[in-house]
Tab-separated table of N, CA, C and O in Angstrom:
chain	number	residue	atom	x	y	z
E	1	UNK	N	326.534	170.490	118.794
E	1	UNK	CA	326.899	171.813	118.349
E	1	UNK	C	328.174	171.710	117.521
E	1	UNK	O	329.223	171.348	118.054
E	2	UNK	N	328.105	172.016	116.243
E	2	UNK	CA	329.266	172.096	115.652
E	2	UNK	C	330.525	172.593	116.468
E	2	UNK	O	330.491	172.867	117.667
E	3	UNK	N	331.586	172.668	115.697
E	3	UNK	CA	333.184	173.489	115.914
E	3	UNK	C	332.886	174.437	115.328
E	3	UNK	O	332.201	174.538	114.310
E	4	UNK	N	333.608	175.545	116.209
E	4	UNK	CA	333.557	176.920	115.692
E	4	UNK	C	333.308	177.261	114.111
E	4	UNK	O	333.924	176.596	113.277
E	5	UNK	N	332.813	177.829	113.881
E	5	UNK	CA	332.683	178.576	112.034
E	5	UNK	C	331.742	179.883	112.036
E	5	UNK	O	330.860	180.165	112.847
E	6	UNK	N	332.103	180.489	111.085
E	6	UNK	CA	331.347	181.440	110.222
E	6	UNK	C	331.486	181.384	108.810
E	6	UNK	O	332.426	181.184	108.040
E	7	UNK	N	330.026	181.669	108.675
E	7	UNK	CA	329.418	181.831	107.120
E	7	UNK	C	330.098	182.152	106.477
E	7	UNK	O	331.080	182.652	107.026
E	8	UNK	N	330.122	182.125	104.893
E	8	UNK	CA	331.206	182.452	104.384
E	8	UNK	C	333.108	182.292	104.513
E	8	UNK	O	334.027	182.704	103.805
E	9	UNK	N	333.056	181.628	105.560
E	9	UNK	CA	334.748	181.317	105.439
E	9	UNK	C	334.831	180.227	104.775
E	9	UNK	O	333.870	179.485	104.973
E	10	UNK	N	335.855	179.713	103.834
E	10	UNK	CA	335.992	178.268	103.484
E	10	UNK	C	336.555	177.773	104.288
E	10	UNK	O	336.053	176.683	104.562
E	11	UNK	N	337.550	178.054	104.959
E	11	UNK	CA	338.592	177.363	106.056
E	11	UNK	C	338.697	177.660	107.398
E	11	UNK	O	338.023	178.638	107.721
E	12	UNK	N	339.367	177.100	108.349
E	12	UNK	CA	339.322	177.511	109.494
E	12	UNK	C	340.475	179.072	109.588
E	12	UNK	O	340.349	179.968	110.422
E	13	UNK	N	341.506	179.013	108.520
E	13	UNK	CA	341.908	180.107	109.017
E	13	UNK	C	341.504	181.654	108.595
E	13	UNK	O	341.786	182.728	109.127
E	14	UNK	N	340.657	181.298	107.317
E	14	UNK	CA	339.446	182.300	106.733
E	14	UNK	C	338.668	182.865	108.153
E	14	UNK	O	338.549	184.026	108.546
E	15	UNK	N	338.233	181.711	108.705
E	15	UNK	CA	337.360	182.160	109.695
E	15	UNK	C	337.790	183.017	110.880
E	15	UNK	O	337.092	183.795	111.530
E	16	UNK	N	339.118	182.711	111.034
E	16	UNK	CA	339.432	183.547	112.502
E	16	UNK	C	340.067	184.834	111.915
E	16	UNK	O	340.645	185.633	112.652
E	17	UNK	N	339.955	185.021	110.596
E	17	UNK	CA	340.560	186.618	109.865
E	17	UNK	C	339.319	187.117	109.898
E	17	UNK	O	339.234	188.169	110.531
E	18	UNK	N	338.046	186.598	109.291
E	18	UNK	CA	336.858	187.168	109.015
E	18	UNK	C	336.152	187.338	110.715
E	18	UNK	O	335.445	188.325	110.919
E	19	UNK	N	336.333	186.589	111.571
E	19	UNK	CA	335.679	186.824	113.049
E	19	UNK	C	336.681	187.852	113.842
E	19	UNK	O	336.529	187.937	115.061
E	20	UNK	N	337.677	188.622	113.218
E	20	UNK	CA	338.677	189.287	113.725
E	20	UNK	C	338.162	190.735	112.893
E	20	UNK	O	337.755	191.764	113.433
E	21	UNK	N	338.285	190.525	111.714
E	21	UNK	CA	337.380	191.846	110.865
E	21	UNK	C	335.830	192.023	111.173
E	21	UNK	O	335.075	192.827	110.627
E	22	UNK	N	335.600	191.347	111.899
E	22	UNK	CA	333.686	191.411	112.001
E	22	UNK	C	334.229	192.099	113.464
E	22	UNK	O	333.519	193.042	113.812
E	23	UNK	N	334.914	191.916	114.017
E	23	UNK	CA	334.949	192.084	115.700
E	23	UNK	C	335.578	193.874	115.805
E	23	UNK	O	335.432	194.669	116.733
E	24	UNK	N	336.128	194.018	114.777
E	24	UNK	CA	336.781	195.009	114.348
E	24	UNK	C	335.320	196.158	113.912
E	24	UNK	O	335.064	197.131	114.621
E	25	UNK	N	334.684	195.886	112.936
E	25	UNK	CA	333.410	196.258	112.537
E	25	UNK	C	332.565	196.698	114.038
E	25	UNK	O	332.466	197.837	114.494
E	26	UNK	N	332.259	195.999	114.358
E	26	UNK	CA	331.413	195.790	115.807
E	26	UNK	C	332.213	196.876	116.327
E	26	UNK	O	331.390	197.745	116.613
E	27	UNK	N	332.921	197.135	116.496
E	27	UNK	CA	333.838	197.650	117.581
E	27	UNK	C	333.973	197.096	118.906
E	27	UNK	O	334.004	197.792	119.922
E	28	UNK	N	334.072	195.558	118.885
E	28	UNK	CA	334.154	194.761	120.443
E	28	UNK	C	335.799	194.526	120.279
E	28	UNK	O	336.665	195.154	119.670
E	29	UNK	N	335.820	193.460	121.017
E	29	UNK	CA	337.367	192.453	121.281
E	29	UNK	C	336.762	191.192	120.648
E	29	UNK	O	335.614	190.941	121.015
E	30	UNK	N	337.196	190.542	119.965
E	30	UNK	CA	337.472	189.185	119.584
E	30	UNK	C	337.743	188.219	120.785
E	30	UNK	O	338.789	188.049	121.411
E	31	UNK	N	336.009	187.393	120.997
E	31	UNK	CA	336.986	186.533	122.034
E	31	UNK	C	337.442	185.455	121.759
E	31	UNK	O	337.029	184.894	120.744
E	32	UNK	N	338.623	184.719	122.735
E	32	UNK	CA	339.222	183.917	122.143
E	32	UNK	C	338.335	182.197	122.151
E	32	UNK	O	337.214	182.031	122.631
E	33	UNK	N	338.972	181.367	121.662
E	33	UNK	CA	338.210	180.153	121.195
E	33	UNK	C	337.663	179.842	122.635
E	33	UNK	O	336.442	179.960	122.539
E	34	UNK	N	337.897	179.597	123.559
E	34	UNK	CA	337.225	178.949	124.844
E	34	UNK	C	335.726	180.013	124.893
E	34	UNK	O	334.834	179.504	125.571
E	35	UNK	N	335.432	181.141	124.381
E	35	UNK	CA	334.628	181.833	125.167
E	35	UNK	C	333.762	182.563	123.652
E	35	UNK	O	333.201	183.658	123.707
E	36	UNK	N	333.820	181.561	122.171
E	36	UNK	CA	333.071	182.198	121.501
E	36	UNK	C	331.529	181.344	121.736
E	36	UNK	O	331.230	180.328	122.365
E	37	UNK	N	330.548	182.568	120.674
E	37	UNK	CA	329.430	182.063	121.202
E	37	UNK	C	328.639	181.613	119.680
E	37	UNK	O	328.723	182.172	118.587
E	38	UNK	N	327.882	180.429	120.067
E	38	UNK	CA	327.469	180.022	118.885
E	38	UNK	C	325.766	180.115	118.326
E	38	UNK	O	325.159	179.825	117.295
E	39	UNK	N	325.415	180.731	119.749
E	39	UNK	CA	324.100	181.331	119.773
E	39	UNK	C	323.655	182.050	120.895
E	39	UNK	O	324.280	182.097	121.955
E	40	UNK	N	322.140	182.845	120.590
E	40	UNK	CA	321.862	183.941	121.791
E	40	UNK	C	320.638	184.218	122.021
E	40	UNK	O	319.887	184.540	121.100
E	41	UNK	N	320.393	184.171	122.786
E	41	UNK	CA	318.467	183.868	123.035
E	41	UNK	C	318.109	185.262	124.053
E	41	UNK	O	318.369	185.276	125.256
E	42	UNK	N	317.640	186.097	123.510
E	42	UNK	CA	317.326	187.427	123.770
E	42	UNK	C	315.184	187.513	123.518
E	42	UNK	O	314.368	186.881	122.847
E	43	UNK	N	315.119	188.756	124.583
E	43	UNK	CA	313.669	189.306	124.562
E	43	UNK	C	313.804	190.412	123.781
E	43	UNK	O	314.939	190.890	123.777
E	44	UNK	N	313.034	190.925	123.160
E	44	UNK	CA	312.765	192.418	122.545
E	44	UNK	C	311.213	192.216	121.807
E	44	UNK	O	310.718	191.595	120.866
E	45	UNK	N	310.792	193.182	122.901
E	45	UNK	CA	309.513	194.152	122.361
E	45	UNK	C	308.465	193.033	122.565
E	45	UNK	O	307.477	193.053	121.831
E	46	UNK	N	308.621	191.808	123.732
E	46	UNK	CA	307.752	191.403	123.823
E	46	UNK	C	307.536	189.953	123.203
E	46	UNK	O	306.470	189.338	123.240
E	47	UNK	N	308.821	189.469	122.579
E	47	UNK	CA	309.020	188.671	121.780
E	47	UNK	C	310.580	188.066	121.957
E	47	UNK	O	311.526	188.850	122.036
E	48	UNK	N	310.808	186.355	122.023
E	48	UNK	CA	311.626	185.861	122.609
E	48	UNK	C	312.240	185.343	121.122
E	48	UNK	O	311.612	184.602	120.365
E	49	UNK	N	313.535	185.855	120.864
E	49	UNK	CA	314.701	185.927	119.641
E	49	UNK	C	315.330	185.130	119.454
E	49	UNK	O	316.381	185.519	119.963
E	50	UNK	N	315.565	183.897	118.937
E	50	UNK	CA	317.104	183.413	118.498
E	50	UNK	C	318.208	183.667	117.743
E	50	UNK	O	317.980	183.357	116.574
E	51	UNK	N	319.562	184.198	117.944
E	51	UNK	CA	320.416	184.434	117.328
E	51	UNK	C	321.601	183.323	116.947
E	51	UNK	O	322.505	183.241	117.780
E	52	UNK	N	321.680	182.565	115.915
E	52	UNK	CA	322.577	181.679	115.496
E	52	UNK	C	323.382	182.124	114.707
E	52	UNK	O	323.071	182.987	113.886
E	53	UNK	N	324.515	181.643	114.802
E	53	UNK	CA	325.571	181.803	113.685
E	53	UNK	C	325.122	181.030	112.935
E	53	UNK	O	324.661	179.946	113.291
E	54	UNK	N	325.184	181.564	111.374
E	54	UNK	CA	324.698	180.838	110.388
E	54	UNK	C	323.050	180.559	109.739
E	54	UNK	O	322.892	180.012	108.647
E	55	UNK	N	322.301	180.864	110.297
E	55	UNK	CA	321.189	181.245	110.886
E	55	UNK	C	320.449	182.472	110.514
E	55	UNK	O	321.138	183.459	110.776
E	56	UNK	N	319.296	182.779	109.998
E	56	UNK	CA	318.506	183.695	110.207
E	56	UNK	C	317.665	183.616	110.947
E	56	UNK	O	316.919	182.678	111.228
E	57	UNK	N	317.798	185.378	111.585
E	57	UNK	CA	316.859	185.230	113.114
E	57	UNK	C	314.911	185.123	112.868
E	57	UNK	O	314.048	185.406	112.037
E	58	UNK	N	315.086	184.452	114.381
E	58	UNK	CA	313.973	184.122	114.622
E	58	UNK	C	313.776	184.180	115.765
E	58	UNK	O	314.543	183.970	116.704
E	59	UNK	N	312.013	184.668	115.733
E	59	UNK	CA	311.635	184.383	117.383
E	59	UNK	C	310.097	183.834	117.319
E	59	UNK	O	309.585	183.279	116.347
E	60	UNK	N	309.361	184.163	118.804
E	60	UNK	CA	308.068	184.082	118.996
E	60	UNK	C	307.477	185.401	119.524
E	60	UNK	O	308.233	186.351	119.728
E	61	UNK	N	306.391	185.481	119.712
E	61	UNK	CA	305.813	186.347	120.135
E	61	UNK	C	303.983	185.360	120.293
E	61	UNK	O	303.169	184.848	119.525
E	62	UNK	N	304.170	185.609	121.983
E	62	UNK	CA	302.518	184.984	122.638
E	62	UNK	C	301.702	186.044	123.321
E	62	UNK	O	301.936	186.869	124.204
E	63	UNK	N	300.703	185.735	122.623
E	63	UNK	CA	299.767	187.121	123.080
E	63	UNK	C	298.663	186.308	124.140
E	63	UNK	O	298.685	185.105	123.883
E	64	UNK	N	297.994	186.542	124.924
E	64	UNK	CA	296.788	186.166	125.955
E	64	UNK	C	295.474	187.417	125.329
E	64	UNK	O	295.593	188.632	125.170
E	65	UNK	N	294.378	186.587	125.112
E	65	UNK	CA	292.905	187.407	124.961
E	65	UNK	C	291.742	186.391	125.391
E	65	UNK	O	291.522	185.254	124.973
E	66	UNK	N	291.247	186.947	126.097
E	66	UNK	CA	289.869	186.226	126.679
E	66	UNK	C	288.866	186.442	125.224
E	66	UNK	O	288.753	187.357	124.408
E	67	UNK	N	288.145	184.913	125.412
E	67	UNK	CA	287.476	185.029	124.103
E	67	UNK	C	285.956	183.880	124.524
E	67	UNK	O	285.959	182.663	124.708
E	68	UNK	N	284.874	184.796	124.559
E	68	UNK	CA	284.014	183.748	125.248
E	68	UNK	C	283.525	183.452	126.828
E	68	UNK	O	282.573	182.951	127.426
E	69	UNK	N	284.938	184.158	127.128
E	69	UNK	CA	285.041	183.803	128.687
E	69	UNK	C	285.860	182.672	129.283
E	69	UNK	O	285.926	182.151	130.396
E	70	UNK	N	286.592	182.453	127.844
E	70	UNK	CA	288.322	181.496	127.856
E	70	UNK	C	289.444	182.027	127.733
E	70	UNK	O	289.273	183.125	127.204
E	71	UNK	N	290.340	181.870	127.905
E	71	UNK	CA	291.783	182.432	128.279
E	71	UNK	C	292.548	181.511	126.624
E	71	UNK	O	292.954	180.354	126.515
E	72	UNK	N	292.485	182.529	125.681
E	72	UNK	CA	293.119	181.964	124.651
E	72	UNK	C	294.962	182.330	124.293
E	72	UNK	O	295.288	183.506	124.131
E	73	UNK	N	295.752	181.496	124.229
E	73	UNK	CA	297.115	181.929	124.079
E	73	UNK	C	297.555	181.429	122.791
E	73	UNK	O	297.575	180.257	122.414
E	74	UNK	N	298.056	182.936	121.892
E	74	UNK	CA	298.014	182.796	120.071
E	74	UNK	C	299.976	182.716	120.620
E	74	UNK	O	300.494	183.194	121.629
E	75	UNK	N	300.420	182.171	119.833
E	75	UNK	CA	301.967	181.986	119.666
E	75	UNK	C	301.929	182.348	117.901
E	75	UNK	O	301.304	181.831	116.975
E	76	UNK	N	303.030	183.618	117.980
E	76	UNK	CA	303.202	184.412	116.634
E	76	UNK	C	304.735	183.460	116.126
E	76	UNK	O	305.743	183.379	116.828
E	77	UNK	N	304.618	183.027	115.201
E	77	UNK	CA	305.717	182.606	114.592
E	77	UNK	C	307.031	183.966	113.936
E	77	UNK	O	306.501	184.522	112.974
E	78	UNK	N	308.038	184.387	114.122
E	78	UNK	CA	308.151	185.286	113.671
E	78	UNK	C	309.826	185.200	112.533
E	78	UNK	O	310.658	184.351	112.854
E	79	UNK	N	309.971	185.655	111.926
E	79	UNK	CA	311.362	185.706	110.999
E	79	UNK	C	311.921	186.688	110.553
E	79	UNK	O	311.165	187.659	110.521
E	80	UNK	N	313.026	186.897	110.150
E	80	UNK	CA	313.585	187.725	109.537
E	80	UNK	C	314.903	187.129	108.705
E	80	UNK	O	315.715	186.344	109.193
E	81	UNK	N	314.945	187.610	107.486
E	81	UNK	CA	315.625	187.378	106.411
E	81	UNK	C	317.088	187.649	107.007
E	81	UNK	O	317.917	187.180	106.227
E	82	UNK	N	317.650	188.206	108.052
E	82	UNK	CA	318.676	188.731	108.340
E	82	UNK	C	319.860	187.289	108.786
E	82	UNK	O	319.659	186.466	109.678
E	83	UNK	N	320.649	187.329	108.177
E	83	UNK	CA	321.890	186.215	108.425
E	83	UNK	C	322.714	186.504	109.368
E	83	UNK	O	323.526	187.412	109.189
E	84	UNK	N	322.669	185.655	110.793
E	84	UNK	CA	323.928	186.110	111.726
E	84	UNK	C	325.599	185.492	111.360
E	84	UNK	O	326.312	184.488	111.379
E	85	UNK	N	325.560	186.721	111.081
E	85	UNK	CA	327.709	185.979	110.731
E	85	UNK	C	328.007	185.480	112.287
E	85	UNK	O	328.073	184.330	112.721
E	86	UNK	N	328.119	186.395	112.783
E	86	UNK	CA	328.992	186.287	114.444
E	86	UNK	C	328.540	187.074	115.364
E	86	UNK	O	328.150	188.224	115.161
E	87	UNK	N	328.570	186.414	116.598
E	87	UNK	CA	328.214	186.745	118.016
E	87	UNK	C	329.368	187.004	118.866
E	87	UNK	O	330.349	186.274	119.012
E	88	UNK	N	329.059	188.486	119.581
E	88	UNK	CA	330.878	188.382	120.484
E	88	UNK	C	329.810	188.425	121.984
E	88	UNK	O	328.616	188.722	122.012
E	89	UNK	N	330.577	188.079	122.991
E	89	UNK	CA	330.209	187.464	124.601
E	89	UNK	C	330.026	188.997	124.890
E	89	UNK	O	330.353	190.008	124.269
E	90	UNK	N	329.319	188.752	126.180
E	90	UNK	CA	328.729	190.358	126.883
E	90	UNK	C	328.463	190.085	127.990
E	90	UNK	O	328.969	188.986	128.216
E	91	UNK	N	327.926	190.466	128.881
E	91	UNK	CA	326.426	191.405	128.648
E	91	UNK	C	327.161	192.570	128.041
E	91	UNK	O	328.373	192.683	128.222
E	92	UNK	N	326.467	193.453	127.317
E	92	UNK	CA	325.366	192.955	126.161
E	92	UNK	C	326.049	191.823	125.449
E	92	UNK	O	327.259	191.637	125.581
E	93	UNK	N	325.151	190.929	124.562
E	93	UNK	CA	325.587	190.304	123.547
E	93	UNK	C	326.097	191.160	121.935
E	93	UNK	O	325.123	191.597	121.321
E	94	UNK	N	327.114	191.346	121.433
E	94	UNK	CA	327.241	191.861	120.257
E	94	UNK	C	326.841	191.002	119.310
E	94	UNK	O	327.017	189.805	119.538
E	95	UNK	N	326.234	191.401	118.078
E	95	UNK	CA	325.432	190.894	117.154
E	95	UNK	C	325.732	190.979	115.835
E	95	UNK	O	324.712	191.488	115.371
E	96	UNK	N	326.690	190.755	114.691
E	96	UNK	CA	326.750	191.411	113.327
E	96	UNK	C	326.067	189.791	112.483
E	96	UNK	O	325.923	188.584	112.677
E	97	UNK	N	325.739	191.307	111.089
E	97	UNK	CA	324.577	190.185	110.512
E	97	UNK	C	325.039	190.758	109.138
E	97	UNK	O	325.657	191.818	109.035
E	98	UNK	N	324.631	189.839	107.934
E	98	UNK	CA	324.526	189.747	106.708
E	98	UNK	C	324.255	191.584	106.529
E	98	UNK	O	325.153	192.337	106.150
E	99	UNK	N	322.938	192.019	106.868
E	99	UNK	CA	322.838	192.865	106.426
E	99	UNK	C	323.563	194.207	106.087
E	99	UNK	O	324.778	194.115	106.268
E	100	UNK	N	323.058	195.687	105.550
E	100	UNK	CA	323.743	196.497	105.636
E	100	UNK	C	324.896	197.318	106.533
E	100	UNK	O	324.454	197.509	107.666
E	101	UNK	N	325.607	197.604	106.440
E	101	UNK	CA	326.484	197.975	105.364
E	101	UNK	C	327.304	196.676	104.820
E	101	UNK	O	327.918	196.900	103.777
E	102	UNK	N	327.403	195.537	105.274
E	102	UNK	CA	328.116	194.592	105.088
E	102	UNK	C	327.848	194.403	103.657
E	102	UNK	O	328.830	194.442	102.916
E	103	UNK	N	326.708	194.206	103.145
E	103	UNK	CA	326.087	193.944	102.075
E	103	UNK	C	325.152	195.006	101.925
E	103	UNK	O	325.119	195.994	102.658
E	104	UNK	N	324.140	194.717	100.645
E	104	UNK	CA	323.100	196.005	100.524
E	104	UNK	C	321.610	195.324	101.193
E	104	UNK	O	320.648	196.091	101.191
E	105	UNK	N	321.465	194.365	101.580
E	105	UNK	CA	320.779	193.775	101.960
E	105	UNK	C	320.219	194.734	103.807
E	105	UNK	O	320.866	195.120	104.780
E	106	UNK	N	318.430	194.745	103.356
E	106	UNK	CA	318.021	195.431	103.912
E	106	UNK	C	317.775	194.755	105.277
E	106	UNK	O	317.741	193.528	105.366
E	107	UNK	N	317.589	195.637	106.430
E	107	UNK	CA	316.791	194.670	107.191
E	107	UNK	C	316.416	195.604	108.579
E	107	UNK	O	316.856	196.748	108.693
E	108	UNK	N	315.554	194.976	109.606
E	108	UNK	CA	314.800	195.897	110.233
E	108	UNK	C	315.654	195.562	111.800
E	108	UNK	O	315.007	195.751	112.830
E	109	UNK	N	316.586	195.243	111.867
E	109	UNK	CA	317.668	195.387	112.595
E	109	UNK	C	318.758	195.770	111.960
E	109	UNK	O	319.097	195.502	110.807
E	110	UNK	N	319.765	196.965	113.454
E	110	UNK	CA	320.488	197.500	113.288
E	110	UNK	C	321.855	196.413	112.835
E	110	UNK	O	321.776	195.212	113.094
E	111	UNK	N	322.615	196.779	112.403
E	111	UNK	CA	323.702	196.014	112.412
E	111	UNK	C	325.449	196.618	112.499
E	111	UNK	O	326.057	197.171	111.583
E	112	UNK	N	325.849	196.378	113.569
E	112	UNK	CA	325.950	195.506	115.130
E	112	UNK	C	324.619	196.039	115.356
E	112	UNK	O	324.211	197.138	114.978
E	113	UNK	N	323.817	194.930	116.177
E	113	UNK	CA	323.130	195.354	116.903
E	113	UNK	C	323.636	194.586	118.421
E	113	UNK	O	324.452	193.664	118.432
E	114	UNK	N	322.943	195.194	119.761
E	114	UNK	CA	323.161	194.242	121.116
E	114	UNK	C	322.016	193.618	121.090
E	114	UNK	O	321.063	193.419	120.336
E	115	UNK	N	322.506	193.291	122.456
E	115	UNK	CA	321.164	192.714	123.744
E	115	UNK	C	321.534	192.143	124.581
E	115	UNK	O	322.595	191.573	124.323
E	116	UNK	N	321.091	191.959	125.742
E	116	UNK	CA	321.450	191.523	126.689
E	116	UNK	C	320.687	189.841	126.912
E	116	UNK	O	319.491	189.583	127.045
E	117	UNK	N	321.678	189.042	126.893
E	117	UNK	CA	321.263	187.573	126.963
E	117	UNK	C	320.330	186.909	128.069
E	117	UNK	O	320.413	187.127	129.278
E	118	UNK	N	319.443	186.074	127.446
E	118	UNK	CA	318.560	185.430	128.492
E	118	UNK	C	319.653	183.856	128.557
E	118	UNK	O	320.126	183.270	129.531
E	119	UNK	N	319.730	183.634	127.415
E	119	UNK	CA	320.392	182.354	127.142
E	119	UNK	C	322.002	182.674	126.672
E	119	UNK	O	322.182	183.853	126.368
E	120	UNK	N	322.918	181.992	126.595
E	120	UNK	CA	324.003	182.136	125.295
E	120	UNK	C	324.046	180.298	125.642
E	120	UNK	O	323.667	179.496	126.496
E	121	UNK	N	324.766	180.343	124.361
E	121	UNK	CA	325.019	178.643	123.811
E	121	UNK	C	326.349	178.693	123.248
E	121	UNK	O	326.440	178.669	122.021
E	122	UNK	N	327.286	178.753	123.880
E	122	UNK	CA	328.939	178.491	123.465
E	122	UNK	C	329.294	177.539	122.213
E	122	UNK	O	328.958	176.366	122.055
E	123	UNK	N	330.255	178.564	121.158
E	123	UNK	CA	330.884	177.086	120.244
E	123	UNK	C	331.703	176.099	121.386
E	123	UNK	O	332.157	176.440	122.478
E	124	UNK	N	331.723	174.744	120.729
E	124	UNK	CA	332.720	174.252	121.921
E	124	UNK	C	334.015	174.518	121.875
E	124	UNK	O	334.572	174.902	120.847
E	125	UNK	N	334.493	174.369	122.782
E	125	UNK	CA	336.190	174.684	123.175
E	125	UNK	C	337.150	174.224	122.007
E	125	UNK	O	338.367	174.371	122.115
């Protein structure tokens, strides 16, 4: 796992102004380096999410249908164009992304959006 970063910073001290203005945005607290998160593995709607910094999200989605009189299991590949800048710690997990208002860039998540974590994956210390 890399050292801490976000997209768009060139430097490390870019990054802790821009993860301080994103945290600001969000309306969370900024947490400090021992306790940021560098990814977030969430359910919604039936479908299991990855959230990376740096990263556009992704998940799966597995459906079950008897077919024949067999038990068939389809695994949905799923994506979204949406770029995670930064993740702040929870429960819930806070979420800000590339998209609107940040940019004009559309997308079918809110942004902040939450969720409440199945997984988190810490930057390291």
């Amino acid at each position: 796992m890399p050292a801490f970063f976000l997209p768009r910073a060139a430097d490390p001290d870019q990054a802790e102004r821009l993860y301080e203005a994103l945290a600001e945005f969000a309306a969370v607290e900024p947490a400090p380096p021992g306790r940021r998160v560098a990814a977030v593995t969430f359910e919604l709607d039936g479908a299991r999410w990855v959230a990376a910094v740096g990263e556009e999200l992704t998940g799966t989605r597995t459906t079950s249908r008897m077919r024949r009189g067999e038990l068939l299991e389809l695994t949905e590949e799923l994506t979204s164009p949406t770029r995670v800048l930064a993740i702040y710690p929870g429960p819930p997990c806070t979420v800000v992304t590339d998209a609107a208002p940040i940019t004009g860039a559309t997308s079918d998540w809110a942004n902040p959006f939450t969720v409440p974590p199945d997984e988190v994956t810490p930057f390291p210390a």
